[in-house]
XYZ file of C-alpha atoms in Angstrom:
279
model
C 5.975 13.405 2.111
C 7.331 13.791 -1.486
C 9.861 11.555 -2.905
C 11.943 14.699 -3.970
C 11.887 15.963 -0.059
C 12.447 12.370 1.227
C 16.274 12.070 -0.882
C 17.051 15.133 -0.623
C 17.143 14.703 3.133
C 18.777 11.150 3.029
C 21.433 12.124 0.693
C 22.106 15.684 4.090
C 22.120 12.747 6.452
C 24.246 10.487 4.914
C 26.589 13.451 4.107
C 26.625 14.110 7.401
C 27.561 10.514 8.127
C 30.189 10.326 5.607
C 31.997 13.565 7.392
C 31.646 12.408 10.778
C 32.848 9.106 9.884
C 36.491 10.666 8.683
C 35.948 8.331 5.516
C 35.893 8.599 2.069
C 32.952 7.850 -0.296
C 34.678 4.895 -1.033
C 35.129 3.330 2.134
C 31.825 4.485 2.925
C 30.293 2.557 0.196
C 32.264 -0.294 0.890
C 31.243 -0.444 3.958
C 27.617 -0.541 3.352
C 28.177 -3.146 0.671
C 27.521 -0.713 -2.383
C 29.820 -0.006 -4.759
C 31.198 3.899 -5.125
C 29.059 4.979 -8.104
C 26.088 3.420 -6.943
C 26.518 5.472 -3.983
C 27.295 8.823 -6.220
C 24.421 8.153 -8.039
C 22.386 8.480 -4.582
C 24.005 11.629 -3.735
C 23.979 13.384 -7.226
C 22.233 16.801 -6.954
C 18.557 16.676 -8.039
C 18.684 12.894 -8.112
C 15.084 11.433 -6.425
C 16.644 8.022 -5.712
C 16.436 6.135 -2.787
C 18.637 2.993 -2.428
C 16.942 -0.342 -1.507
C 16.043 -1.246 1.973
C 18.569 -3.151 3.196
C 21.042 -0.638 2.064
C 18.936 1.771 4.286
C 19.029 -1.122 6.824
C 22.881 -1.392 6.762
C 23.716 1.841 6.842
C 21.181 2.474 10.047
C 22.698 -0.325 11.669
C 26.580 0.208 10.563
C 26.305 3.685 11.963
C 23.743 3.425 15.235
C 21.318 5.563 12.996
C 17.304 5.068 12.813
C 16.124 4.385 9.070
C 13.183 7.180 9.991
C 15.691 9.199 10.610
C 18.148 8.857 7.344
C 14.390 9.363 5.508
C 13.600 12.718 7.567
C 10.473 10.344 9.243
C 12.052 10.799 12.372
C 14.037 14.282 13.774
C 16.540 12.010 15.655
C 19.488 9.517 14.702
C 18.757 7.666 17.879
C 17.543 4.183 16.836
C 15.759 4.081 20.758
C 13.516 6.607 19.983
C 12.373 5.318 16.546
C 9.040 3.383 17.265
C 8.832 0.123 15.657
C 4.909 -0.710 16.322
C 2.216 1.199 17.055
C -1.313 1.472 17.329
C -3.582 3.492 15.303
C -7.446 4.442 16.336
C -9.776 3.203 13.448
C -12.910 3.341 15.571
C -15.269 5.045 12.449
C -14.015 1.927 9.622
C -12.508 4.357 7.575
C -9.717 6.529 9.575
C -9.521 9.193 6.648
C -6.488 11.731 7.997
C -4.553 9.304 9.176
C -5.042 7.026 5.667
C -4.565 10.649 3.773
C -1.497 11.082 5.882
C -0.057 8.021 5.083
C -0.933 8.217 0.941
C 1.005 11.880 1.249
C 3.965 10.876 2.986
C 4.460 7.970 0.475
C 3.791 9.783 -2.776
C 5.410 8.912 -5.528
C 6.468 5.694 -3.956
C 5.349 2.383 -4.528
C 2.401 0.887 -2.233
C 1.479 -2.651 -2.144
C -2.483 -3.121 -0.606
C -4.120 -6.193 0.347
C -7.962 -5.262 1.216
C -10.327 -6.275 3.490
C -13.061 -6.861 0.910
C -12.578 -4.818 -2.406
C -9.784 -1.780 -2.551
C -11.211 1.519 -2.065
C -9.585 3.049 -5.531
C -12.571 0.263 -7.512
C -15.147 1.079 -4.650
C -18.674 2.942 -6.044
C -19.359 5.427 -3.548
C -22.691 3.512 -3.390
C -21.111 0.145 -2.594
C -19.264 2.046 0.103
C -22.240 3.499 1.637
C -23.683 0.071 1.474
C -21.281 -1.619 3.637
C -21.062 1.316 6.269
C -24.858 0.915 6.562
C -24.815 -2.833 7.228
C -22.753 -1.492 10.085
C -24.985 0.651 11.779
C -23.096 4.361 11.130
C -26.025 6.928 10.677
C -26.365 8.874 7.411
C -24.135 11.740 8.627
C -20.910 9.835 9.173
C -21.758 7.271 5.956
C -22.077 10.934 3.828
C -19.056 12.381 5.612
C -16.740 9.174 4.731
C -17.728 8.505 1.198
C -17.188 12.301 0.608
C -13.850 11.960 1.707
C -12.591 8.911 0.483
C -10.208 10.559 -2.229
C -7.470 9.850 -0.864
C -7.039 6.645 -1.842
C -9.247 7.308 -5.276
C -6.116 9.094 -6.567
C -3.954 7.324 -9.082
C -0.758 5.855 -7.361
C 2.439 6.746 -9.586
C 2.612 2.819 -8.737
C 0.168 0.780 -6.873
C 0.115 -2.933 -6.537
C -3.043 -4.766 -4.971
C -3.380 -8.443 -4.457
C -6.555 -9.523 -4.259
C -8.535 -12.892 -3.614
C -10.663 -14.382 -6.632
C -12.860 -15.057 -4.128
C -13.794 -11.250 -3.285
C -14.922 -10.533 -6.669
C -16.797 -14.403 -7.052
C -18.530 -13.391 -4.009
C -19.754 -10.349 -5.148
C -21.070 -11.797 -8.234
C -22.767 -14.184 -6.785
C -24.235 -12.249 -4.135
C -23.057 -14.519 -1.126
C -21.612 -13.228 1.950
C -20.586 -10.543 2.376
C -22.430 -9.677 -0.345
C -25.740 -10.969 0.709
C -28.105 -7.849 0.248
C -26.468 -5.900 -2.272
C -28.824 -5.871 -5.245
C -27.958 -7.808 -8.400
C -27.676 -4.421 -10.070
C -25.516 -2.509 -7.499
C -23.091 -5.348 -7.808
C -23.038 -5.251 -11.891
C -22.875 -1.986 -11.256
C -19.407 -2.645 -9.470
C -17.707 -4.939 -11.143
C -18.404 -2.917 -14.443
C -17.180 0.086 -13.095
C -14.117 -2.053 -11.432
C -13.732 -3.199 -15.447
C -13.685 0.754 -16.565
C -11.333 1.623 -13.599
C -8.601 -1.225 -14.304
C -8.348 -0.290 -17.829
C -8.246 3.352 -17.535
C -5.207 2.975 -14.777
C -3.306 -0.320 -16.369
C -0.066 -0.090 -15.668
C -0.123 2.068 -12.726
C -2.250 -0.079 -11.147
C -1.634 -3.286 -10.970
C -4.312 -6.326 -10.053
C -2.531 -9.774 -9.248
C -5.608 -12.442 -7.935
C -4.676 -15.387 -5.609
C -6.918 -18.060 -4.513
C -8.040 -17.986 -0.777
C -8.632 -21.765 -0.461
C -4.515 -22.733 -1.154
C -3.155 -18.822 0.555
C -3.831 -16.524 2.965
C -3.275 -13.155 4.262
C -4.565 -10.429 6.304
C -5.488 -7.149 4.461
C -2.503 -4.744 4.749
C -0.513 -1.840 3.088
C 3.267 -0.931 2.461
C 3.468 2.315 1.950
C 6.958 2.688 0.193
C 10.092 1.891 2.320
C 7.754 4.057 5.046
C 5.636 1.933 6.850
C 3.320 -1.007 6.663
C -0.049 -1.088 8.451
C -2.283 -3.795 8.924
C -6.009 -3.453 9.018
C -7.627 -4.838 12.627
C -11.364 -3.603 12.170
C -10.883 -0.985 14.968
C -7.308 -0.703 14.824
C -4.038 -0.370 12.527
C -1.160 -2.423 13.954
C 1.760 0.215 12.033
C 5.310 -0.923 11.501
C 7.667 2.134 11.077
C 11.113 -0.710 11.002
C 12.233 -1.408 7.825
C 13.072 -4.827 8.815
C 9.348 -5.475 9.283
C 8.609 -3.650 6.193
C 11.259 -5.834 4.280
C 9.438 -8.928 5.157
C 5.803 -7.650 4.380
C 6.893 -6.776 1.014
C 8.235 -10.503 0.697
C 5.397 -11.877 1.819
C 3.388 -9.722 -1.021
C 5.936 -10.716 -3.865
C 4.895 -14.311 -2.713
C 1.738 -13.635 -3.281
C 2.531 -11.959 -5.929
C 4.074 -15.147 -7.956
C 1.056 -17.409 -6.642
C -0.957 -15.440 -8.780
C -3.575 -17.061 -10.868
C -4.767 -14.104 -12.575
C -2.098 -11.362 -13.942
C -2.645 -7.886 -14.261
C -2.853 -7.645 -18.043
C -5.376 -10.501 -17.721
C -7.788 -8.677 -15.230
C -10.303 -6.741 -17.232
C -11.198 -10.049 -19.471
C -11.284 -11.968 -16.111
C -13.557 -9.294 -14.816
C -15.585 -9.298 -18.318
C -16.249 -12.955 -17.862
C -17.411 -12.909 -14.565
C -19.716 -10.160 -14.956
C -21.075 -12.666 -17.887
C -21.924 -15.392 -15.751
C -24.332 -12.882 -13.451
C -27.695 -12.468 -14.581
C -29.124 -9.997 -16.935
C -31.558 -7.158 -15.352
């Protein structure tokens, strides 16, 4: 969903609030814990602002609204039929629609990705077909999923990915879950992840963390939307924004353990891909 479409139906529904409500703006903002031209500013015509999420989650609670509903995710105000957790099919490793799906409806936001092994957006296609082979998929499905793995190959108007040193270490040195990969498939990737992080510095954004003293499963926040976590088989989706408020603290904390910075990525990259040996 675009960003325009998304406030242009939360600044209807909180209109609509505001009217039932018998208040004015300012006692509506006051109420909310915003002040009145913060809350004009959210309402001006043609503005694509959306306020942060524990505004959303104050005014959802304050006035027995869903947040999916004030964003136009959900069709009803009734918190009770907002779903809070689900459970999304990923039976063929890559669940393309529903990942395309998600990337759509948060366009134009910001999305925050913790991977599995490397993020798709630095993937070769080759590297890709690589890992789906180690797990058995036949050359059909491995062709149809690399083909269609543009939806997350797209620039993000703002992507964030935290990443373990130890994912790209591993590659280089070819140990698991490396172990296979050729010595020039993987110098292969981690020069084309060098070419890819410069061309899309500052949209993209590379913060690297050190496994050994932190942890964290791979996951994404998509905007103020949802976040999903990735279970092999499964996604494990969050749709509250209560949830989704404490994944994206748990990424800024990440975030500030950071060893390695985004503007420092592509020499980090350069050295490691020094330390590999030559063809």
């Amino acid at each position: 969903m675009d960003k325009r479409l998304i406030s242009v139906t939360f600044q209807q529904r909180v209109l609509s609030l505001i009217q039932a409500s018998g208040k004015s703006r300012s006692a509506f903002a006051e109420g909310i814990g915003i002040d009145r031209s913060a809350l004009s500013q959210l309402l001006t015509t043609d503005a694509v602002r959306l306020p942060r999420a524990d505004t959303l989650t104050r005014i959802a609670l304050q006035y027995g609204v869903s947040v999916d509903w004030l964003l136009g995710v959900a069709q009803t105000a009734d918190p009770s039929h907002s779903s809070r957790t689900e459970m999304a099919e990923n039976s063929e490793y890559y669940n393309i629609p529903l990942l395309t799906q998600w990337h759509d409806e948060a366009r134009e936001l910001k999305i925050r990705y913790i991977p599995h092994h490397l993020p798709d957006i630095l993937c070769l296609q080759d590297v890709v077909a690589w890992e789906l082979g180690a797990r058995h998929y036949d050359q059909t499905t491995i062709q149809s999923i690399t083909s269609n793995l543009g939806y997350n190959r797209r620039t993000s108007s703002d992507m964030e990915i935290c990443l373990p040193t130890q994912a790209i270490i591993s590659l280089s040195e070819g140990t698991f879950p490396w172990n296979g990969l050729s010595l020039a498939m993987r110098r292969a990737q981690i020069e084309h992840m060098i070419t890819r992080v410069a061309e899309l510095y500052p949209s993209l954004r590379i913060f690297l963390f050190d496994e050994r003293l932190y942890h964290s499963v791979p996951y994404t926040i998509f905007g103020s939307l949802r976040a999903a976590i990735y279970a092999g088989s499964q996604y494990i989706v969050f749709n509250d924004q209560d949830t989704v408020l404490q994944m994206q603290t748990h990424f800024d904390g990440l975030i500030r353990k950071s060893s390695i910075q985004p503007h420092e990525m592509s020499n980090w990259l350069q050295q490691i891909l020094s330390t590999m040996p030559s063809l």
